[in-house]
Amino acid sequence: MTIFCSHCHRPLQAEMSCLPRRGKQAPAALKPFRSTKSASKARRDQINVELQALRSLLPISAREKERLSYLHTMALVCLQLRGAQMFPPDSAPPAGPALGTELLSLLPGFLLVLSANGKLVYISENVAQVLGLSVVELLAQGDTVFDILDGRAREDVRKKLLLAQEEPGREVTFVSEMRTSKTFRLQHGGNRAVAVCGRFTALRWSASATAFLALCTPVMRLPADSDASSQDNLFQSTHVLDMTFTDVTESVTYHLGYYKEELIGQSWYSLLHPEDTDLAAAQHRAVALGAGTASGTAVLRVLHRDRTWAWLRVSARRDGGGHVITCTSHCLREEEAAYLRAREHRPTPRNTAPPPAPVAAPPPGRELSLLAAQLRALADSLSPPAASPAWPWPEAEALPPGPHGTALTRLLGDALEGAGAPVAHAHYVPCPHQ
């Protein structure tokens, strides 16, 4: 019996194959299983040690350090690194903490320093008085100024910063709502509008680095803002019911240039811009005719002594038993006034019941058919049958059936019926004139 190879089909002596056989290999020794749990724990412990070391270097109190999470720690460390890189410790004379706290308490807002690409470099500690958020909580929102602004104003702010960066030293101002704490939003109904006024400044110790230095002041003062700095940009005036000045504070000279004696006896309307007289008259009417101590607020333009226009946010109320009107005028920038006026015209959501579902309109042909039927019904009512008795009612004499009117009505009815779809008999359609 001849045996052939299963691969090349040649005859073989025994059952075999021409392919070389591989030597039998000994089974490889199994590697011992090594758990990575201890390595992961050692790596986490090392990260915690590094974070603790970075946290101990932060210039904050020990109580605040204990409350810092990993995210807050890294955000503060990055802020300090950007500040140290832009403002080296040997580039400026040291300032004591008491001097810094005293200066911050005198400011009407908080200080903000940005890099050329909008990164946060410095935020003063008094930001909590304006936004209700500390520096740590504010940095948790993000590390750029766009992260703490309202989303609708980000593009406008970006354009303003690019414009200021092209011309270092040029002052720019923009108004936007900044993020606030949940308690602030619940108490005041939303975020807080802040006016940011600043410019890009070239740093003298760096040839190419520039920083945006800005002062952020709230647009609208709150009852809690009772510090002395909030009284620097306002003046008060007293008027009789026809808005004639009877008294005004001395600070009006700083804001409008007039002396107190020049305004007493003058009318408030003599200072208003012609386009704002209607708005001021509406406010005056609401306060003068309102019940009790009525009050009202308006954004107006007032004539300055140097013949320029100054923007004021005027709050008026009735005092002295209703015979005196007291006005508190806050001075505004043009951007702040534009924001407040746009906010006044912004529609406010109301909690009203949903409107009823609209009634489906009939087809166009059906509308013409109904009108034709009503006109024919009117014609039939104006021309009663001859066999019907004539009732001696005064109404029958007051509206005699006219042949021309009847014929015209019938003609219109036939024309409209021809233009529309077929309708039922006219007597079955109610006429709204009867």
Coordinates of C-alpha atoms in Angstrom, one line a residue:
M1 CA 0.0 0.0 0.0
T2 CA 1.5 3.3 -1.2
I3 CA 1.1 6.2 1.1
F4 CA 1.2 9.7 -0.5
C5 CA 2.2 12.9 1.2
S6 CA -0.8 15.1 2.1
H7 CA 1.1 18.2 1.1
C8 CA 3.1 17.4 -2.1
H9 CA 1.4 14.1 -3.0
R10 CA 4.6 12.2 -3.3
P11 CA 4.9 8.5 -2.2
L12 CA 6.2 8.1 1.3
Q13 CA 7.5 5.1 3.3
A14 CA 5.3 5.8 6.3
E15 CA 2.5 8.1 7.3
M16 CA 4.3 11.4 7.5
S17 CA 4.4 14.9 5.9
C18 CA 7.2 16.7 4.1
L19 CA 6.7 19.8 6.1
P20 CA 9.3 20.3 8.9
R21 CA 8.0 19.5 12.3
R22 CA 8.4 22.0 15.1
G23 CA 10.1 20.7 18.1
K24 CA 8.0 20.4 21.1
Q25 CA 8.4 23.4 23.3
A26 CA 8.1 23.3 27.0
P27 CA 5.2 25.2 28.4
A28 CA 6.2 28.7 29.4
A29 CA 6.3 29.4 33.1
L30 CA 3.4 31.5 34.2
K31 CA 4.2 35.0 35.4
P32 CA 3.1 35.7 39.0
F33 CA 0.1 38.0 39.2
R34 CA 1.1 41.5 40.5
S35 CA -1.6 43.8 41.9
T36 CA -1.5 47.5 41.0
K37 CA -3.6 48.6 43.9
S38 CA -0.7 49.4 46.1
A39 CA 1.0 51.4 43.3
S40 CA -2.2 53.4 42.7
K41 CA -2.4 54.2 46.4
A42 CA 1.2 55.2 46.6
R43 CA 0.7 57.5 43.6
R44 CA -2.4 59.1 45.2
D45 CA -0.5 59.6 48.4
Q46 CA 2.3 61.3 46.6
I47 CA -0.2 63.7 44.8
N48 CA -1.8 64.5 48.1
V49 CA 1.6 65.3 49.6
E50 CA 2.4 67.6 46.7
L51 CA -1.0 69.3 46.9
Q52 CA -0.6 69.9 50.7
A53 CA 2.8 71.5 50.0
L54 CA 1.3 73.8 47.4
R55 CA -1.7 74.6 49.6
S56 CA 0.7 75.6 52.5
L57 CA 2.3 78.2 50.2
L58 CA -0.9 80.0 49.3
P59 CA -1.3 83.5 50.9
I60 CA -4.6 82.7 52.6
S61 CA -5.7 82.0 56.1
A62 CA -5.4 78.5 57.6
R63 CA -9.2 78.2 57.8
E64 CA -9.6 78.8 54.1
K65 CA -6.9 76.3 53.3
E66 CA -8.7 73.6 55.2
R67 CA -11.8 74.2 53.0
L68 CA -10.0 74.0 49.7
S69 CA -10.7 71.1 47.4
Y70 CA -8.2 69.8 44.8
L71 CA -9.8 72.0 42.1
H72 CA -9.8 75.1 44.2
T73 CA -6.2 74.5 45.2
M74 CA -5.0 74.1 41.6
A75 CA -7.0 77.2 40.5
L76 CA -5.4 79.3 43.1
V77 CA -1.9 78.0 42.4
C78 CA -2.3 78.7 38.7
L79 CA -3.5 82.3 39.6
Q80 CA -0.5 82.9 41.8
L81 CA 1.9 81.5 39.1
R82 CA 0.4 83.8 36.5
G83 CA 0.7 86.8 38.8
A84 CA 4.3 86.0 39.8
Q85 CA 5.2 85.6 36.1
M86 CA 3.6 88.9 35.1
F87 CA 4.5 90.8 38.2
P88 CA 7.8 89.5 39.6
P89 CA 8.4 90.0 43.3
D90 CA 11.3 92.3 42.7
S91 CA 9.5 94.5 40.1
A92 CA 7.5 96.6 42.5
P93 CA 8.0 97.9 46.1
P94 CA 6.4 95.7 48.7
A95 CA 3.1 96.8 50.1
G96 CA 2.0 95.8 53.6
P97 CA -1.3 93.9 54.1
A98 CA -2.8 96.7 56.2
L99 CA -2.3 99.3 53.4
G100 CA -3.8 96.9 50.8
T101 CA -6.9 96.3 53.0
E102 CA -7.3 100.0 53.6
L103 CA -7.1 100.9 49.9
L104 CA -9.6 98.2 49.0
S105 CA -12.1 99.4 51.5
L106 CA -12.1 102.8 49.8
L107 CA -12.8 101.5 46.3
P108 CA -16.3 101.6 44.9
G109 CA -15.7 98.1 43.4
F110 CA -13.0 95.4 43.0
L111 CA -9.8 95.3 41.0
L112 CA -9.3 93.0 38.1
V113 CA -6.1 92.2 36.2
L114 CA -6.1 90.1 33.0
S115 CA -3.4 88.8 30.7
A116 CA -3.4 89.5 27.0
N117 CA -5.5 86.4 26.2
G118 CA -8.1 87.1 29.0
K119 CA -6.7 84.9 31.7
L120 CA -7.3 86.0 35.3
V121 CA -4.2 87.2 36.9
Y122 CA -5.4 89.1 40.0
I123 CA -8.8 89.6 41.7
S124 CA -9.0 91.8 44.8
E125 CA -10.4 90.3 48.0
N126 CA -13.4 92.8 48.2
V127 CA -15.0 91.0 45.2
A128 CA -17.1 89.2 47.8
Q129 CA -18.8 92.5 48.7
V130 CA -19.9 93.0 45.1
L131 CA -20.7 89.5 43.8
G132 CA -21.2 87.5 47.0
L133 CA -18.4 85.0 45.9
S134 CA -14.9 84.8 47.3
V135 CA -11.9 84.7 45.0
V136 CA -11.7 80.9 45.5
E137 CA -15.4 80.4 44.6
L138 CA -15.0 82.7 41.6
L139 CA -12.0 80.8 40.3
A140 CA -14.0 77.6 40.4
Q141 CA -16.1 79.0 37.5
G142 CA -13.0 79.1 35.3
D143 CA -9.6 80.7 34.8
T144 CA -10.7 83.4 32.2
V145 CA -12.8 86.5 32.4
F146 CA -15.3 85.0 29.9
D147 CA -16.1 82.2 32.4
I148 CA -17.4 84.6 35.0
L149 CA -19.4 86.8 32.6
D150 CA -22.8 86.3 31.2
G151 CA -22.8 84.3 28.0
R152 CA -24.7 86.9 25.9
A153 CA -22.0 89.5 26.4
R154 CA -18.9 87.4 25.8
E155 CA -18.5 88.3 22.1
D156 CA -18.9 92.0 22.9
V157 CA -16.3 91.8 25.7
R158 CA -13.9 90.0 23.4
K159 CA -14.2 92.7 20.8
K160 CA -13.6 95.4 23.4
L161 CA -10.5 93.7 24.7
L162 CA -9.1 93.2 21.2
L163 CA -9.7 96.9 20.5
A164 CA -7.9 97.9 23.7
Q165 CA -5.0 95.6 23.0
E166 CA -4.4 97.1 19.6
E167 CA -4.1 100.6 21.2
P168 CA -2.4 100.2 24.6
G169 CA -3.4 103.0 27.0
R170 CA -6.9 103.5 25.5
E171 CA -9.6 103.2 28.1
V172 CA -12.5 100.9 27.3
T173 CA -15.7 100.2 29.2
F174 CA -18.2 97.4 29.0
V175 CA -21.1 96.4 31.1
S176 CA -22.0 92.8 31.7
E177 CA -23.7 90.6 34.2
M178 CA -21.2 88.6 36.3
R179 CA -21.9 85.3 38.1
T180 CA -23.0 85.6 41.7
S181 CA -23.7 83.3 44.6
K182 CA -27.0 81.4 44.8
T183 CA -28.0 83.5 47.8
F184 CA -27.5 86.7 45.9
R185 CA -29.6 85.4 43.0
L186 CA -32.4 84.3 45.2
Q187 CA -32.4 87.7 47.1
H188 CA -32.1 90.0 44.1
G189 CA -33.6 87.9 41.2
G190 CA -30.5 87.3 39.1
N191 CA -26.8 88.1 38.6
R192 CA -25.3 91.5 39.1
A193 CA -24.5 94.0 36.3
V194 CA -20.9 95.3 36.6
A195 CA -19.2 98.1 34.7
V196 CA -15.6 97.1 33.8
C197 CA -13.4 100.2 33.0
G198 CA -9.7 99.6 32.2
R199 CA -6.9 99.7 29.7
F200 CA -4.0 97.6 28.6
T201 CA -0.7 98.8 30.1
A202 CA 2.8 97.8 29.0
L203 CA 4.9 96.5 31.8
R204 CA 8.2 98.3 32.1
W205 CA 10.1 95.3 33.4
S206 CA 9.0 93.3 30.3
A207 CA 9.4 94.5 26.8
S208 CA 6.5 92.5 25.3
A209 CA 4.1 91.7 28.2
T210 CA 0.9 93.8 28.6
A211 CA -1.7 93.5 31.3
F212 CA -5.3 94.8 31.4
L213 CA -5.9 96.7 34.6
A214 CA -9.6 97.4 35.4
L215 CA -11.9 98.6 38.1
C216 CA -15.2 96.8 38.3
T217 CA -18.1 98.8 39.8
P218 CA -21.7 97.7 40.2
V219 CA -24.1 99.5 37.9
M220 CA -27.0 99.5 40.4
R221 CA -26.5 100.0 44.1
L222 CA -28.2 97.8 46.5
P223 CA -29.6 98.6 50.0
A224 CA -26.7 96.6 51.5
D225 CA -24.2 98.9 49.8
S226 CA -24.1 101.5 52.5
D227 CA -20.4 102.2 52.5
A228 CA -19.1 105.8 52.1
S229 CA -17.8 105.1 48.6
S230 CA -21.3 104.5 47.3
Q231 CA -22.2 108.2 48.1
D232 CA -19.4 109.7 45.9
N233 CA -21.3 109.5 42.6
L234 CA -24.7 110.9 43.6
F235 CA -26.3 114.1 44.7
Q236 CA -29.8 114.8 46.1
S237 CA -32.2 117.6 45.3
T238 CA -35.6 118.8 46.7
H239 CA -38.4 120.1 44.6
V240 CA -42.0 121.4 45.0
L241 CA -44.7 119.5 43.1
D242 CA -43.9 121.4 39.8
M243 CA -40.3 120.2 40.0
T244 CA -38.8 123.6 40.9
F245 CA -35.5 123.3 42.8
T246 CA -35.8 124.3 46.5
D247 CA -32.6 122.7 47.7
V248 CA -29.7 120.6 46.4
T249 CA -26.5 119.1 47.9
E250 CA -23.2 120.7 47.4
S251 CA -21.9 117.7 45.5
V252 CA -23.9 118.8 42.4
T253 CA -21.0 121.2 41.6
Y254 CA -18.7 118.3 41.2
H255 CA -21.1 116.3 39.0
L256 CA -22.8 119.0 36.9
G257 CA -20.7 122.1 37.5
Y258 CA -23.5 124.3 38.8
Y259 CA -23.4 126.0 42.2
K260 CA -26.3 125.4 44.6
E261 CA -27.5 129.0 44.4
E262 CA -27.8 128.8 40.6
L263 CA -30.2 125.9 40.7
I264 CA -32.6 127.0 43.5
G265 CA -35.7 128.5 41.9
Q266 CA -35.0 126.9 38.5
S267 CA -37.1 124.2 36.9
W268 CA -35.9 120.7 36.6
Y269 CA -37.1 120.6 33.0
S270 CA -34.8 123.4 32.0
L271 CA -31.8 120.9 32.4
L272 CA -33.3 117.9 30.6
H273 CA -32.4 116.7 27.2
P274 CA -35.3 117.4 24.7
E275 CA -35.6 113.7 23.9
D276 CA -36.0 112.8 27.6
T277 CA -38.6 115.2 28.6
D278 CA -41.5 112.8 27.9
L279 CA -39.8 110.1 30.1
A280 CA -39.2 112.6 32.9
A281 CA -42.8 113.9 32.6
A282 CA -44.1 110.3 32.9
Q283 CA -42.0 109.8 36.1
H284 CA -43.1 113.2 37.4
R285 CA -46.7 112.4 36.8
A286 CA -46.4 108.9 38.4
V287 CA -44.8 110.4 41.6
A288 CA -47.0 113.5 41.9
L289 CA -50.3 111.7 41.3
G290 CA -49.4 108.5 43.1
A291 CA -50.9 107.4 46.4
G292 CA -48.8 107.8 49.5
T293 CA -45.0 108.1 49.2
A294 CA -44.9 107.0 45.5
S295 CA -41.5 106.6 43.9
G296 CA -40.2 106.1 40.4
T297 CA -36.8 105.7 38.6
A298 CA -35.7 106.9 35.2
V299 CA -32.4 107.2 33.2
L300 CA -32.1 110.8 31.9
R301 CA -29.7 113.1 30.2
V302 CA -29.1 116.4 32.0
L303 CA -27.2 119.5 30.7
H304 CA -23.8 120.0 32.3
R305 CA -22.5 123.5 32.8
D306 CA -19.9 123.0 30.0
R307 CA -22.8 122.3 27.6
T308 CA -22.3 118.5 27.5
W309 CA -24.8 115.9 28.5
A310 CA -24.5 113.9 31.7
W311 CA -26.3 110.6 32.2
L312 CA -28.2 110.3 35.5
R313 CA -30.3 107.6 37.1
V314 CA -32.9 109.6 38.9
S315 CA -34.9 108.1 41.8
A316 CA -37.8 110.3 42.9
R317 CA -40.2 110.0 45.8
R318 CA -42.7 112.1 47.6
D319 CA -41.8 113.4 51.1
G320 CA -43.0 116.0 53.5
G321 CA -46.6 114.9 53.6
G322 CA -46.8 114.6 49.9
H323 CA -45.9 118.3 49.2
V324 CA -42.2 117.8 48.4
I325 CA -40.5 115.6 45.8
T326 CA -37.0 114.4 46.7
C327 CA -34.7 113.2 43.8
T328 CA -31.5 111.1 44.2
S329 CA -29.4 111.2 41.1
H330 CA -26.7 108.7 40.4
C331 CA -24.1 109.6 37.8
L332 CA -23.6 107.0 35.0
R333 CA -21.3 106.3 32.2
E334 CA -22.7 106.1 28.7
E335 CA -22.4 102.3 28.6
E336 CA -24.1 102.0 32.0
A337 CA -27.0 104.2 30.8
A338 CA -27.4 102.2 27.6
Y339 CA -27.5 98.9 29.6
L340 CA -30.1 100.2 32.0
R341 CA -32.3 101.5 29.2
A342 CA -32.1 98.3 27.3
R343 CA -33.0 96.4 30.5
E344 CA -36.1 98.6 30.9
H345 CA -37.3 97.7 27.4
R346 CA -36.5 94.0 27.9
P347 CA -39.7 91.9 28.3
T348 CA -40.1 90.4 31.7
P349 CA -41.6 86.9 32.0
R350 CA -45.0 86.8 33.7
N351 CA -46.7 83.8 35.4
T352 CA -49.9 83.9 33.5
A353 CA -52.3 81.2 32.4
P354 CA -51.6 79.7 29.0
P355 CA -53.6 81.4 26.2
P356 CA -56.6 79.5 24.9
A357 CA -56.2 77.3 22.0
P358 CA -56.8 79.1 18.7
V359 CA -60.0 78.3 16.9
A360 CA -59.5 76.6 13.6
A361 CA -60.2 79.0 10.8
P362 CA -62.7 77.9 8.2
P363 CA -61.5 77.4 4.6
P364 CA -61.5 80.6 2.4
G365 CA -64.4 79.4 0.3
R366 CA -66.4 78.7 3.4
E367 CA -65.9 82.2 4.7
L368 CA -67.3 83.7 1.5
S369 CA -70.2 81.4 1.5
L370 CA -71.2 82.3 5.1
L371 CA -71.0 86.0 4.2
A372 CA -73.1 85.5 1.1
A373 CA -75.7 83.6 3.2
Q374 CA -75.8 86.4 5.8
L375 CA -76.3 89.0 3.1
R376 CA -79.1 87.0 1.5
A377 CA -80.7 86.5 5.0
L378 CA -80.5 90.3 5.5
A379 CA -82.1 90.9 2.1
D380 CA -85.0 88.5 3.0
S381 CA -85.5 90.2 6.3
L382 CA -85.8 93.6 4.6
S383 CA -88.4 92.4 2.1
P384 CA -91.0 90.5 4.0
P385 CA -93.8 88.6 2.0
A386 CA -96.8 90.6 0.9
A387 CA -99.3 88.4 2.6
S388 CA -97.8 89.1 6.1
P389 CA -99.8 91.6 8.1
A390 CA -98.3 95.0 8.7
W391 CA -97.7 95.4 12.4
P392 CA -98.2 98.9 13.8
W393 CA -94.8 99.0 15.5
P394 CA -92.6 102.1 15.6
E395 CA -89.6 100.1 14.6
A396 CA -91.2 99.1 11.3
E397 CA -91.6 102.7 10.4
A398 CA -88.1 103.6 11.4
L399 CA -86.5 101.2 9.0
P400 CA -88.5 101.0 5.8
P401 CA -87.5 98.4 3.3
G402 CA -85.7 100.1 0.4
P403 CA -85.8 98.5 -3.0
H404 CA -82.4 99.6 -4.0
G405 CA -80.8 98.4 -0.8
T406 CA -82.5 95.1 -1.0
A407 CA -81.4 94.5 -4.6
L408 CA -77.9 95.5 -3.8
T409 CA -77.8 93.1 -0.9
R410 CA -79.1 90.3 -3.0
L411 CA -76.6 91.0 -5.7
L412 CA -73.7 91.0 -3.3
G413 CA -74.9 87.8 -1.8
D414 CA -75.2 86.0 -5.1
A415 CA -71.8 87.2 -6.2
L416 CA -70.1 86.0 -3.0
E417 CA -72.0 82.7 -3.2
G418 CA -70.7 82.2 -6.7
A419 CA -67.1 82.9 -5.6
G420 CA -67.2 80.5 -2.6
A421 CA -68.4 77.0 -2.0
P422 CA -72.1 75.9 -2.0
V423 CA -73.9 76.8 1.2
A424 CA -77.1 75.9 2.9
H425 CA -80.3 78.0 2.7
A426 CA -79.9 81.5 3.9
H427 CA -82.7 81.2 6.5
Y428 CA -80.7 78.7 8.5
V429 CA -77.7 81.0 9.0
P430 CA -78.0 83.5 11.9
C431 CA -77.4 87.1 10.9
P432 CA -75.3 89.1 13.4
H433 CA -77.2 92.3 12.6
Q434 CA -80.5 91.0 13.9

